[in-house]
Amino acid sequence: MLKQSELENSADLCRELPQLGRWLETAEARELLARFPRGPVVEAARCVLDRLRNEVKSGAYMRESLAAAIERLPKLVEAEIEKSGRPTLRRVINATGVLLQTNLGRAPLSKAAIRNIQEVASGYCNLEFDLASGERGRRDVHAEELILRLIGRQDRAATVVNNCAAATFLALNTLAESGEVIVSRGELVEIGGGFRIPEILRKSGATLREVGTTNRTRVADYASAITAETRLILRVHHSNFRMEGFTERPELDELIALGAEAGVPVFEDQGTGCVAQIANFGLEADSNWVRSATSDAALVSASGDKLLGGPQCGILTGDPNLIARVRANPLARAFRVDKLTYAALQATLHAYLAGEEETIPVVAMLRADAESIRQRCDKLAASLCGAGFAADTVATSSVIGGGTAPGATLTSFAVAVNHPEMSEAELTTRLRDCDPPIIARTHQGRVLLDLRTVAPEDDTAVARAVSLPRRPE
Ligand SMILES: *Cc1c(COP(=O)(O)O)cnc(C)c1O
């Protein structure tokens, strides 16, 4: 609380601030008005004056420091105009060491995917037009063949929707509306962002038949729950948690065998989109999309922007008759993806088929060897030390994130930074204020910059941005 005398003082000081209308008539304001349209100048000036008034009221100024701030008004207003014209969605540098984060946009795209987007988006394209026949075409052709080649099964079909949640919902709604779906109690998970299997099931119009227990479910549990009402057996990848200890869960193939015997299709919500052999990074043995999609499961869903390293989308593969039914569902139209997604997905799938998956940033980051990361950290630390920071290389663990490989970590290195005149909170704020903003994590009073998730070509930008003096407020 401010004391009475200070309140009077701040009321006095507030009177020192120019009124908006008056200020707009000054020579300085007219100079800005000559360079920018009137609307943004007025809006920015109002915003800056309001901010100053609030700061004065909270006691942030003495008479001299306020006079200095008023002196800087044109600069502050200009900075505000520039800020308001900047897009709010911006590229950031991810120095957290978490490869896939929904908050940071998940997978960065490959250069080939970006080129393809640019090419396709800069004019018209044959999204639903068959160039050979000159007739109307289907947008799925732009991904289906590549997906089938990748999973090595030409006898299957594939379709692409907005994300894996949509693919899963669509599969449930198409195949199990008004019927029962059998799910293990150990798989009634929440994936994140409010995507909970029991709720999605209910919304799809299906009835949930829980079987087994939280930690153990056997094939026999599924078998004894099958009735005339059963439409589907659902298996869900654990995504973001790991079960350890006294646990049991049937393999996908065991469920497929049971389903074949009982005439019930099996659908796996696989999620990860993992293609490459990355079991040696500590990924659970069953968390491989291609393995599931290659199996005889009726349908398998996966995300495009997790370990696949492509654009946000959901990929549904499986029995051609069932995929045809999914395509015919009126909701499929509501979940379809646009040309930009196909453009990026094609390039991403191509990279795998051409044996060039190293060009996909997520794959490159997964495979980056710890020693080369350490060398990059040493260089960055040296340059930050030169700029007045205390910085050294420390060993860390990067995690994959995105609900793909819970518990899996990658040996990595980070630069631990602090500054004698800044708290760790001030330093992370300052990093977020860089252009592009740098997102880091903190640990034991220091800020950690994990370079596994930073593209090597961004290293110098990080060094420069961190050491730069703060931009004027
Ligand atoms: C991530 C994930 C989802 C959701 O995927 P989105 O592409 O974000 O919709 C669904 N199921 C599983 C098993 C997942 O891992």
Short mmCIF file of C-alpha atoms and ligand atoms in Angstrom, two decimals:
data_model
loop_
_atom_site.label_atom_id
_atom_site.label_comp_id
_atom_site.label_asym_id
_atom_site.label_seq_id
_atom_site.Cartn_x
_atom_site.Cartn_y
_atom_site.Cartn_z
CA MET A 1 0.00 0.00 0.00
CA LEU A 2 1.17 3.51 -0.79
CA LYS A 3 1.08 6.01 2.03
CA GLN A 4 -1.24 9.03 1.81
CA SER A 5 1.58 11.45 1.01
CA GLU A 6 2.87 9.22 -1.75
CA LEU A 7 -0.63 8.99 -3.23
CA GLU A 8 -0.85 12.75 -3.42
CA ASN A 9 2.58 12.80 -4.90
CA SER A 10 1.58 10.29 -7.60
CA ALA A 11 -1.57 12.31 -8.37
CA ASP A 12 0.69 15.35 -8.83
CA LEU A 13 3.02 13.38 -11.06
CA CYS A 14 0.12 12.10 -13.18
CA ARG A 15 -0.64 15.71 -14.06
CA GLU A 16 2.82 15.92 -15.62
CA LEU A 17 1.79 13.38 -18.25
CA PRO A 18 0.53 15.07 -21.43
CA GLN A 19 -3.06 14.49 -22.48
CA LEU A 20 -3.42 12.32 -25.56
CA GLY A 21 -5.08 15.03 -27.71
CA ARG A 22 -2.45 17.62 -26.73
CA TRP A 23 0.43 15.29 -27.34
CA LEU A 24 -0.84 14.41 -30.83
CA GLU A 25 -0.45 18.08 -31.75
CA THR A 26 3.20 18.28 -30.78
CA ALA A 27 5.92 18.41 -33.43
CA GLU A 28 7.21 14.99 -32.36
CA ALA A 29 3.79 13.38 -32.78
CA ARG A 30 3.30 15.07 -36.15
CA GLU A 31 6.59 13.62 -37.26
CA LEU A 32 5.25 10.11 -36.41
CA LEU A 33 1.92 10.91 -38.08
CA ALA A 34 3.79 11.71 -41.27
CA ARG A 35 5.33 8.23 -41.27
CA PHE A 36 2.47 6.05 -39.98
CA PRO A 37 -1.32 6.08 -40.47
CA ARG A 38 -3.19 8.05 -37.81
CA GLY A 39 -5.10 5.11 -36.27
CA PRO A 40 -2.07 3.08 -35.13
CA VAL A 41 -0.28 6.23 -33.84
CA VAL A 42 -3.27 7.25 -31.70
CA GLU A 43 -3.75 3.71 -30.43
CA ALA A 44 -0.06 3.31 -29.57
CA ALA A 45 0.13 6.72 -27.85
CA ARG A 46 -2.97 5.91 -25.80
CA CYS A 47 -1.46 2.58 -24.80
CA VAL A 48 1.91 4.11 -23.79
CA LEU A 49 0.30 6.96 -21.82
CA ASP A 50 -2.02 4.52 -19.99
CA ARG A 51 0.93 2.34 -19.12
CA LEU A 52 2.95 5.29 -17.82
CA ARG A 53 -0.04 6.51 -15.78
CA ASN A 54 -0.41 3.09 -14.15
CA GLU A 55 3.30 2.94 -13.43
CA VAL A 56 3.19 6.40 -11.86
CA LYS A 57 0.24 5.35 -9.69
CA SER A 58 2.16 2.33 -8.48
CA GLY A 59 4.98 4.62 -7.41
CA ALA A 60 7.50 3.62 -10.07
CA TYR A 61 8.59 7.21 -10.81
CA MET A 62 10.15 10.24 -9.18
CA ARG A 63 9.75 13.64 -10.82
CA GLU A 64 13.11 13.36 -12.66
CA SER A 65 12.68 9.82 -13.93
CA LEU A 66 9.19 10.65 -15.18
CA ALA A 67 10.53 13.68 -17.03
CA ALA A 68 13.05 11.39 -18.71
CA ALA A 69 10.27 8.96 -19.68
CA ILE A 70 8.21 11.80 -21.13
CA GLU A 71 11.26 12.88 -23.09
CA ARG A 72 11.36 9.38 -24.60
CA LEU A 73 7.65 9.35 -25.51
CA PRO A 74 8.13 9.45 -29.31
CA LYS A 75 10.51 6.46 -29.10
CA LEU A 76 8.12 4.54 -26.82
CA VAL A 77 5.18 5.24 -29.11
CA GLU A 78 7.15 4.19 -32.18
CA ALA A 79 8.20 0.96 -30.48
CA GLU A 80 4.56 0.35 -29.59
CA ILE A 81 3.43 0.92 -33.20
CA GLU A 82 6.00 -1.60 -34.41
CA LYS A 83 4.97 -4.12 -31.75
CA SER A 84 1.31 -3.87 -32.66
CA GLY A 85 2.05 -4.54 -36.32
CA ARG A 86 4.05 -7.67 -35.56
CA PRO A 87 2.25 -11.03 -35.97
CA THR A 88 1.49 -12.63 -32.62
CA LEU A 89 2.38 -16.07 -34.00
CA ARG A 90 6.15 -16.05 -34.30
CA ARG A 91 9.05 -18.39 -34.78
CA VAL A 92 10.80 -19.12 -31.48
CA ILE A 93 14.03 -20.89 -30.64
CA ASN A 94 13.33 -23.96 -28.50
CA ALA A 95 16.22 -24.36 -26.07
CA THR A 96 14.22 -26.50 -23.63
CA GLY A 97 15.56 -29.82 -24.88
CA VAL A 98 12.00 -31.15 -25.23
CA LEU A 99 11.71 -32.22 -28.87
CA LEU A 100 7.94 -32.22 -29.23
CA GLN A 101 5.88 -29.67 -27.33
CA THR A 102 2.35 -28.81 -28.28
CA ASN A 103 2.86 -25.28 -26.83
CA LEU A 104 5.82 -24.74 -29.15
CA GLY A 105 4.07 -26.07 -32.26
CA ARG A 106 5.43 -29.65 -32.09
CA ALA A 107 7.56 -30.73 -35.08
CA PRO A 108 9.48 -28.12 -37.10
CA LEU A 109 9.13 -28.89 -40.82
CA SER A 110 11.90 -29.96 -43.18
CA LYS A 111 13.21 -27.53 -45.77
CA ALA A 112 11.66 -29.66 -48.52
CA ALA A 113 8.25 -29.47 -46.80
CA ILE A 114 8.53 -25.68 -46.55
CA ARG A 115 9.52 -25.43 -50.24
CA ASN A 116 6.54 -27.58 -51.18
CA ILE A 117 4.17 -25.42 -49.15
CA GLN A 118 5.53 -22.29 -50.78
CA GLU A 119 5.21 -23.77 -54.27
CA VAL A 120 1.67 -25.06 -53.76
CA ALA A 121 0.41 -22.02 -51.85
CA SER A 122 1.70 -19.41 -54.26
CA GLY A 123 -0.84 -20.28 -56.96
CA TYR A 124 -3.64 -22.67 -57.75
CA CYS A 125 -3.05 -26.39 -57.41
CA ASN A 126 -4.60 -29.74 -58.37
CA LEU A 127 -5.89 -30.47 -54.85
CA GLU A 128 -9.03 -32.22 -56.12
CA PHE A 129 -8.33 -32.29 -59.83
CA ASP A 130 -7.01 -35.29 -61.72
CA LEU A 131 -4.47 -33.95 -64.21
CA ALA A 132 -4.51 -37.18 -66.28
CA SER A 133 -8.25 -37.28 -66.93
CA GLY A 134 -9.08 -33.61 -66.45
CA GLU A 135 -11.86 -34.65 -64.09
CA ARG A 136 -12.61 -34.05 -60.45
CA GLY A 137 -10.18 -35.92 -58.17
CA ARG A 138 -9.83 -36.88 -54.52
CA ARG A 139 -7.50 -34.94 -52.20
CA ASP A 140 -6.40 -38.08 -50.34
CA VAL A 141 -4.45 -39.33 -53.39
CA HIS A 142 -1.76 -36.81 -52.48
CA ALA A 143 -0.86 -38.80 -49.37
CA GLU A 144 -2.35 -42.26 -49.64
CA GLU A 145 0.11 -43.89 -52.01
CA LEU A 146 3.14 -42.54 -50.14
CA ILE A 147 1.73 -43.73 -46.80
CA LEU A 148 1.07 -47.22 -48.18
CA ARG A 149 4.59 -47.40 -49.62
CA LEU A 150 5.98 -46.33 -46.27
CA ILE A 151 4.10 -49.03 -44.36
CA GLY A 152 4.78 -51.49 -47.17
CA ARG A 153 1.18 -52.63 -47.63
CA GLN A 154 -0.46 -51.85 -50.94
CA ASP A 155 -3.54 -53.85 -49.90
CA ARG A 156 -4.47 -51.24 -47.28
CA ALA A 157 -5.96 -47.76 -47.59
CA ALA A 158 -5.13 -44.46 -45.88
CA THR A 159 -6.83 -41.16 -45.27
CA VAL A 160 -5.66 -37.91 -43.67
CA VAL A 161 -7.64 -35.67 -41.31
CA ASN A 162 -6.97 -32.68 -39.10
CA ASN A 163 -5.17 -34.46 -36.26
CA CYS A 164 -4.98 -37.80 -34.51
CA ALA A 165 -7.83 -36.86 -32.17
CA ALA A 166 -10.07 -36.33 -35.22
CA ALA A 167 -8.88 -39.61 -36.78
CA THR A 168 -9.70 -41.51 -33.60
CA PHE A 169 -13.07 -39.85 -33.20
CA LEU A 170 -13.96 -40.49 -36.83
CA ALA A 171 -12.96 -44.16 -36.59
CA LEU A 172 -15.07 -44.66 -33.45
CA ASN A 173 -18.05 -42.76 -34.81
CA THR A 174 -17.98 -44.57 -38.16
CA LEU A 175 -17.53 -48.09 -36.85
CA ALA A 176 -19.12 -48.11 -33.42
CA GLU A 177 -21.94 -45.55 -33.19
CA SER A 178 -24.82 -47.10 -31.19
CA GLY A 179 -22.69 -50.14 -30.40
CA GLU A 180 -20.12 -51.16 -27.80
CA VAL A 181 -16.37 -50.61 -27.78
CA ILE A 182 -14.17 -52.76 -25.53
CA VAL A 183 -11.26 -50.92 -23.86
CA SER A 184 -8.83 -51.99 -21.13
CA ARG A 185 -9.13 -50.07 -17.85
CA GLY A 186 -5.38 -49.50 -18.16
CA GLU A 187 -5.92 -47.51 -21.38
CA LEU A 188 -8.68 -45.09 -20.37
CA VAL A 189 -6.16 -42.30 -20.62
CA GLU A 190 -6.14 -38.55 -20.97
CA ILE A 191 -3.75 -37.65 -23.79
CA GLY A 192 -3.61 -33.96 -22.89
CA GLY A 193 -5.53 -30.85 -23.84
CA GLY A 194 -8.71 -32.48 -22.52
CA PHE A 195 -8.61 -35.45 -24.93
CA ARG A 196 -9.92 -38.25 -22.71
CA ILE A 197 -10.71 -41.63 -24.21
CA PRO A 198 -13.98 -42.21 -22.26
CA GLU A 199 -15.30 -38.78 -23.28
CA ILE A 200 -14.33 -39.12 -26.93
CA LEU A 201 -16.00 -42.52 -26.98
CA ARG A 202 -19.21 -41.14 -25.53
CA LYS A 203 -19.22 -38.25 -28.00
CA SER A 204 -18.74 -40.69 -30.87
CA GLY A 205 -22.04 -42.32 -29.91
CA ALA A 206 -20.47 -45.58 -28.77
CA THR A 207 -20.81 -47.25 -25.38
CA LEU A 208 -17.67 -47.98 -23.44
CA ARG A 209 -17.18 -51.56 -22.19
CA GLU A 210 -14.30 -51.46 -19.70
CA VAL A 211 -12.38 -54.67 -19.14
CA GLY A 212 -9.49 -55.78 -16.91
CA THR A 213 -7.95 -53.64 -14.19
CA THR A 214 -5.77 -50.56 -14.18
CA ASN A 215 -2.55 -52.56 -14.13
CA ARG A 216 -3.48 -55.90 -15.71
CA THR A 217 -5.70 -56.83 -18.62
CA ARG A 218 -5.58 -60.19 -20.42
CA VAL A 219 -6.88 -61.39 -23.80
CA ALA A 220 -9.47 -63.46 -21.90
CA ASP A 221 -10.90 -60.23 -20.40
CA TYR A 222 -11.57 -58.92 -23.89
CA ALA A 223 -12.92 -62.30 -25.07
CA SER A 224 -15.49 -62.58 -22.29
CA ALA A 225 -16.78 -59.04 -22.96
CA ILE A 226 -17.63 -59.66 -26.62
CA THR A 227 -21.40 -59.69 -27.25
CA ALA A 228 -23.71 -59.13 -30.20
CA GLU A 229 -23.43 -55.40 -29.44
CA THR A 230 -19.64 -55.28 -29.77
CA ARG A 231 -18.50 -53.20 -32.74
CA LEU A 232 -14.85 -52.64 -31.97
CA ILE A 233 -11.91 -53.54 -29.77
CA LEU A 234 -9.93 -50.35 -29.04
CA ARG A 235 -6.27 -50.32 -28.04
CA VAL A 236 -4.71 -47.00 -26.98
CA HIS A 237 -1.03 -46.19 -26.87
CA HIS A 238 -0.15 -45.01 -23.35
CA SER A 239 1.14 -41.79 -24.80
CA ASN A 240 2.23 -39.73 -21.83
CA PHE A 241 2.66 -42.14 -18.95
CA ARG A 242 4.41 -45.37 -18.22
CA MET A 243 3.23 -48.38 -16.23
CA GLU A 244 5.79 -50.29 -14.29
CA GLY A 245 5.72 -53.23 -11.90
CA PHE A 246 2.95 -55.82 -11.78
CA THR A 247 1.46 -55.11 -15.18
CA GLU A 248 0.13 -57.08 -18.11
CA ARG A 249 -1.29 -56.07 -21.44
CA PRO A 250 -1.95 -58.15 -24.57
CA GLU A 251 0.16 -57.52 -27.65
CA LEU A 252 -1.62 -55.92 -30.60
CA ASP A 253 -1.29 -59.20 -32.54
CA GLU A 254 -3.05 -61.15 -29.79
CA LEU A 255 -6.00 -58.76 -29.97
CA ILE A 256 -6.04 -59.00 -33.75
CA ALA A 257 -6.18 -62.83 -33.49
CA LEU A 258 -9.05 -62.59 -31.01
CA GLY A 259 -10.86 -60.09 -33.23
CA ALA A 260 -10.45 -62.33 -36.29
CA GLU A 261 -11.92 -65.28 -34.39
CA ALA A 262 -14.88 -63.29 -33.07
CA GLY A 263 -15.47 -61.16 -36.15
CA VAL A 264 -14.73 -57.89 -34.32
CA PRO A 265 -12.41 -55.29 -35.86
CA VAL A 266 -9.47 -53.98 -33.80
CA PHE A 267 -8.60 -50.28 -33.87
CA GLU A 268 -5.39 -48.93 -32.38
CA ASP A 269 -4.99 -45.26 -31.47
CA GLN A 270 -1.22 -45.37 -31.89
CA GLY A 271 -0.44 -41.66 -31.78
CA THR A 272 3.33 -41.48 -32.12
CA GLY A 273 3.79 -41.55 -35.90
CA CYS A 274 7.17 -43.13 -35.23
CA VAL A 275 8.75 -44.55 -38.38
CA ALA A 276 12.46 -44.77 -37.74
CA GLN A 277 14.02 -47.42 -35.53
CA ILE A 278 14.49 -45.41 -32.40
CA ALA A 279 14.02 -48.16 -29.83
CA ASN A 280 17.62 -47.61 -28.78
CA PHE A 281 16.71 -44.14 -27.53
CA GLY A 282 14.62 -45.79 -24.83
CA LEU A 283 11.30 -45.79 -26.63
CA GLU A 284 8.89 -48.47 -25.54
CA ALA A 285 9.16 -51.45 -27.89
CA ASP A 286 5.51 -51.18 -28.95
CA SER A 287 5.49 -47.48 -29.70
CA ASN A 288 6.12 -47.73 -33.40
CA TRP A 289 3.47 -46.51 -35.78
CA VAL A 290 4.77 -48.37 -38.83
CA ARG A 291 4.75 -51.68 -36.97
CA SER A 292 1.10 -51.17 -35.99
CA ALA A 293 0.07 -49.89 -39.41
CA THR A 294 1.75 -52.89 -41.05
CA SER A 295 -0.22 -55.32 -38.87
CA ASP A 296 -3.68 -56.65 -39.68
CA ALA A 297 -5.38 -54.23 -37.29
CA ALA A 298 -8.60 -53.01 -38.93
CA LEU A 299 -7.60 -49.37 -38.40
CA VAL A 300 -4.65 -47.48 -36.90
CA SER A 301 -4.51 -43.73 -36.17
CA ALA A 302 -1.38 -41.59 -35.71
CA SER A 303 -0.31 -37.94 -35.52
CA GLY A 304 1.56 -36.27 -38.37
CA ASP A 305 3.42 -33.75 -36.19
CA LYS A 306 4.89 -36.00 -33.53
CA LEU A 307 7.75 -38.39 -34.33
CA LEU A 308 6.88 -38.47 -38.04
CA GLY A 309 8.13 -34.87 -38.06
CA GLY A 310 5.52 -33.52 -40.47
CA PRO A 311 2.59 -31.08 -40.37
CA GLN A 312 -0.29 -31.30 -37.91
CA CYS A 313 -2.63 -34.01 -39.20
CA GLY A 314 -4.06 -37.38 -38.28
CA ILE A 315 -3.29 -40.41 -40.43
CA LEU A 316 -5.75 -43.28 -40.50
CA THR A 317 -4.66 -46.51 -42.20
CA GLY A 318 -6.31 -49.89 -42.50
CA ASP A 319 -8.85 -52.10 -44.23
CA PRO A 320 -9.94 -50.42 -47.52
CA ASN A 321 -13.63 -51.16 -46.86
CA LEU A 322 -13.47 -49.51 -43.46
CA ILE A 323 -11.49 -46.53 -44.77
CA ALA A 324 -14.16 -46.15 -47.48
CA ARG A 325 -16.81 -46.03 -44.75
CA VAL A 326 -14.76 -43.43 -42.82
CA ARG A 327 -14.48 -41.30 -45.99
CA ALA A 328 -18.24 -41.53 -46.51
CA ASN A 329 -18.95 -40.28 -42.97
CA PRO A 330 -20.36 -36.72 -43.29
CA LEU A 331 -18.03 -35.67 -40.45
CA ALA A 332 -14.99 -36.51 -42.61
CA ARG A 333 -15.73 -33.32 -44.52
CA ALA A 334 -15.51 -31.33 -41.29
CA PHE A 335 -12.13 -32.87 -40.41
CA ARG A 336 -10.44 -32.69 -43.82
CA VAL A 337 -7.05 -31.00 -44.23
CA ASP A 338 -6.02 -28.27 -46.62
CA LYS A 339 -3.53 -28.15 -49.49
CA LEU A 340 -0.73 -26.85 -47.27
CA THR A 341 -0.93 -29.94 -45.09
CA TYR A 342 -0.74 -32.29 -48.08
CA ALA A 343 2.18 -30.28 -49.46
CA ALA A 344 4.16 -30.66 -46.23
CA LEU A 345 3.11 -34.26 -45.63
CA GLN A 346 4.15 -35.36 -49.12
CA ALA A 347 7.63 -33.92 -48.69
CA THR A 348 7.97 -35.51 -45.26
CA LEU A 349 6.88 -38.96 -46.43
CA HIS A 350 9.15 -38.63 -49.48
CA ALA A 351 12.14 -38.06 -47.25
CA TYR A 352 11.59 -41.40 -45.49
CA LEU A 353 11.04 -43.24 -48.77
CA ALA A 354 14.20 -41.72 -50.25
CA GLY A 355 16.25 -42.67 -47.19
CA GLU A 356 16.74 -38.97 -46.42
CA GLU A 357 14.98 -38.84 -43.07
CA GLU A 358 17.97 -36.93 -41.63
CA THR A 359 16.53 -33.89 -43.43
CA ILE A 360 13.51 -34.05 -41.10
CA PRO A 361 14.40 -31.88 -38.10
CA VAL A 362 12.83 -34.16 -35.46
CA VAL A 363 14.76 -37.17 -36.76
CA ALA A 364 17.99 -35.16 -36.94
CA MET A 365 17.53 -33.96 -33.34
CA LEU A 366 16.80 -37.50 -32.12
CA ARG A 367 19.94 -38.79 -33.74
CA ALA A 368 22.25 -35.84 -32.97
CA ASP A 369 25.15 -37.29 -31.05
CA ALA A 370 25.81 -35.92 -27.58
CA GLU A 371 29.47 -35.13 -28.30
CA SER A 372 28.66 -32.72 -31.14
CA ILE A 373 26.06 -31.04 -28.91
CA ARG A 374 28.72 -30.67 -26.19
CA GLN A 375 31.10 -28.95 -28.62
CA ARG A 376 28.40 -26.50 -29.69
CA CYS A 377 27.64 -25.78 -26.01
CA ASP A 378 31.33 -25.10 -25.28
CA LYS A 379 31.43 -22.54 -28.08
CA LEU A 380 28.24 -20.82 -26.94
CA ALA A 381 29.40 -20.80 -23.31
CA ALA A 382 32.71 -19.19 -24.30
CA SER A 383 30.96 -16.45 -26.25
CA LEU A 384 28.51 -15.74 -23.39
CA CYS A 385 31.36 -15.56 -20.87
CA GLY A 386 32.89 -12.87 -23.09
CA ALA A 387 29.64 -10.92 -22.80
CA GLY A 388 29.62 -10.76 -18.99
CA PHE A 389 27.61 -13.88 -18.25
CA ALA A 390 28.69 -16.84 -16.18
CA ALA A 391 28.22 -19.78 -18.51
CA ASP A 392 29.44 -23.35 -18.71
CA THR A 393 28.51 -26.64 -20.33
CA VAL A 394 26.57 -29.12 -18.19
CA ALA A 395 25.26 -32.63 -18.89
CA THR A 396 21.46 -32.92 -19.18
CA SER A 397 18.76 -35.22 -20.46
CA SER A 398 16.57 -34.15 -23.36
CA VAL A 399 13.11 -35.66 -23.47
CA ILE A 400 10.99 -36.47 -26.48
CA GLY A 401 7.66 -35.16 -25.20
CA GLY A 402 4.42 -34.86 -27.12
CA GLY A 403 3.10 -37.99 -25.45
CA THR A 404 5.26 -40.25 -27.57
CA ALA A 405 7.80 -41.92 -25.35
CA PRO A 406 7.17 -41.41 -21.65
CA GLY A 407 10.28 -41.96 -19.60
CA ALA A 408 12.61 -41.98 -22.59
CA THR A 409 15.52 -39.55 -22.29
CA LEU A 410 18.43 -38.66 -24.52
CA THR A 411 21.85 -37.84 -23.15
CA SER A 412 22.48 -34.23 -24.00
CA PHE A 413 24.34 -31.06 -23.01
CA ALA A 414 23.21 -27.58 -22.17
CA VAL A 415 24.80 -24.22 -21.47
CA ALA A 416 24.00 -23.20 -17.88
CA VAL A 417 23.90 -19.39 -17.76
CA ASN A 418 23.50 -16.76 -15.13
CA HIS A 419 24.34 -13.09 -14.81
CA PRO A 420 25.60 -11.28 -11.70
CA GLU A 421 22.97 -8.56 -12.12
CA MET A 422 19.96 -10.63 -13.15
CA SER A 423 17.77 -13.16 -11.39
CA GLU A 424 16.98 -16.34 -13.32
CA ALA A 425 13.43 -15.06 -13.86
CA GLU A 426 14.78 -11.80 -15.31
CA LEU A 427 17.10 -13.74 -17.57
CA THR A 428 14.35 -16.02 -18.94
CA THR A 429 12.12 -12.98 -19.48
CA ARG A 430 14.93 -11.31 -21.35
CA LEU A 431 15.43 -14.41 -23.48
CA ARG A 432 11.73 -14.43 -24.35
CA ASP A 433 12.10 -10.78 -25.33
CA CYS A 434 14.75 -11.63 -27.95
CA ASP A 435 13.95 -11.74 -31.64
CA PRO A 436 13.26 -14.57 -32.26
CA PRO A 437 12.29 -15.30 -28.65
CA ILE A 438 14.36 -17.99 -26.93
CA ILE A 439 12.53 -20.44 -24.67
CA ALA A 440 14.70 -22.03 -21.99
CA ARG A 441 14.24 -23.94 -18.77
CA THR A 442 15.67 -23.15 -15.36
CA HIS A 443 17.41 -25.45 -12.96
CA GLN A 444 18.89 -24.65 -9.54
CA GLY A 445 19.06 -20.90 -10.06
CA ARG A 446 20.54 -21.06 -13.54
CA VAL A 447 19.06 -20.92 -16.99
CA LEU A 448 19.71 -23.98 -19.15
CA LEU A 449 20.03 -23.72 -22.94
CA ASP A 450 19.79 -27.31 -24.25
CA LEU A 451 21.15 -27.25 -27.78
CA ARG A 452 19.67 -30.59 -28.90
CA THR A 453 16.46 -28.80 -29.88
CA VAL A 454 18.22 -25.76 -31.35
CA ALA A 455 19.10 -25.97 -35.05
CA PRO A 456 22.93 -25.65 -35.34
CA GLU A 457 22.46 -22.72 -37.74
CA ASP A 458 20.69 -20.86 -34.90
CA ASP A 459 23.65 -21.11 -32.47
CA THR A 460 25.12 -17.74 -33.45
CA ALA A 461 21.69 -16.10 -33.29
CA VAL A 462 21.33 -17.40 -29.73
CA ALA A 463 24.76 -16.12 -28.73
CA ARG A 464 24.08 -12.70 -30.24
CA ALA A 465 20.55 -12.37 -28.85
CA VAL A 466 21.52 -13.31 -25.30
CA SER A 467 24.47 -10.91 -25.15
CA LEU A 468 22.66 -7.96 -26.76
CA PRO A 469 21.80 -5.06 -24.49
CA ARG A 470 18.10 -4.91 -23.64
CA ARG A 471 15.86 -3.15 -26.13
CA PRO A 472 14.37 0.11 -24.86
CA GLU A 473 11.03 -0.40 -23.09
C1 LIG B 1 -0.96 -37.46 -29.25
C2 LIG B 1 -1.95 -38.51 -29.26
C3 LIG B 1 -3.27 -38.25 -29.66
C4 LIG B 1 -3.70 -36.86 -30.10
O1 LIG B 1 -3.04 -36.53 -31.28
P1 LIG B 1 -3.27 -35.09 -31.95
O2 LIG B 1 -2.59 -35.21 -33.27
O3 LIG B 1 -2.69 -34.10 -31.04
O4 LIG B 1 -4.75 -34.92 -32.10
C5 LIG B 1 -4.18 -39.26 -29.65
N1 LIG B 1 -3.82 -40.49 -29.25
C6 LIG B 1 -2.57 -40.80 -28.86
C7 LIG B 1 -2.24 -42.19 -28.43
C8 LIG B 1 -1.59 -39.82 -28.86
O5 LIG B 1 -0.35 -40.09 -28.46
#
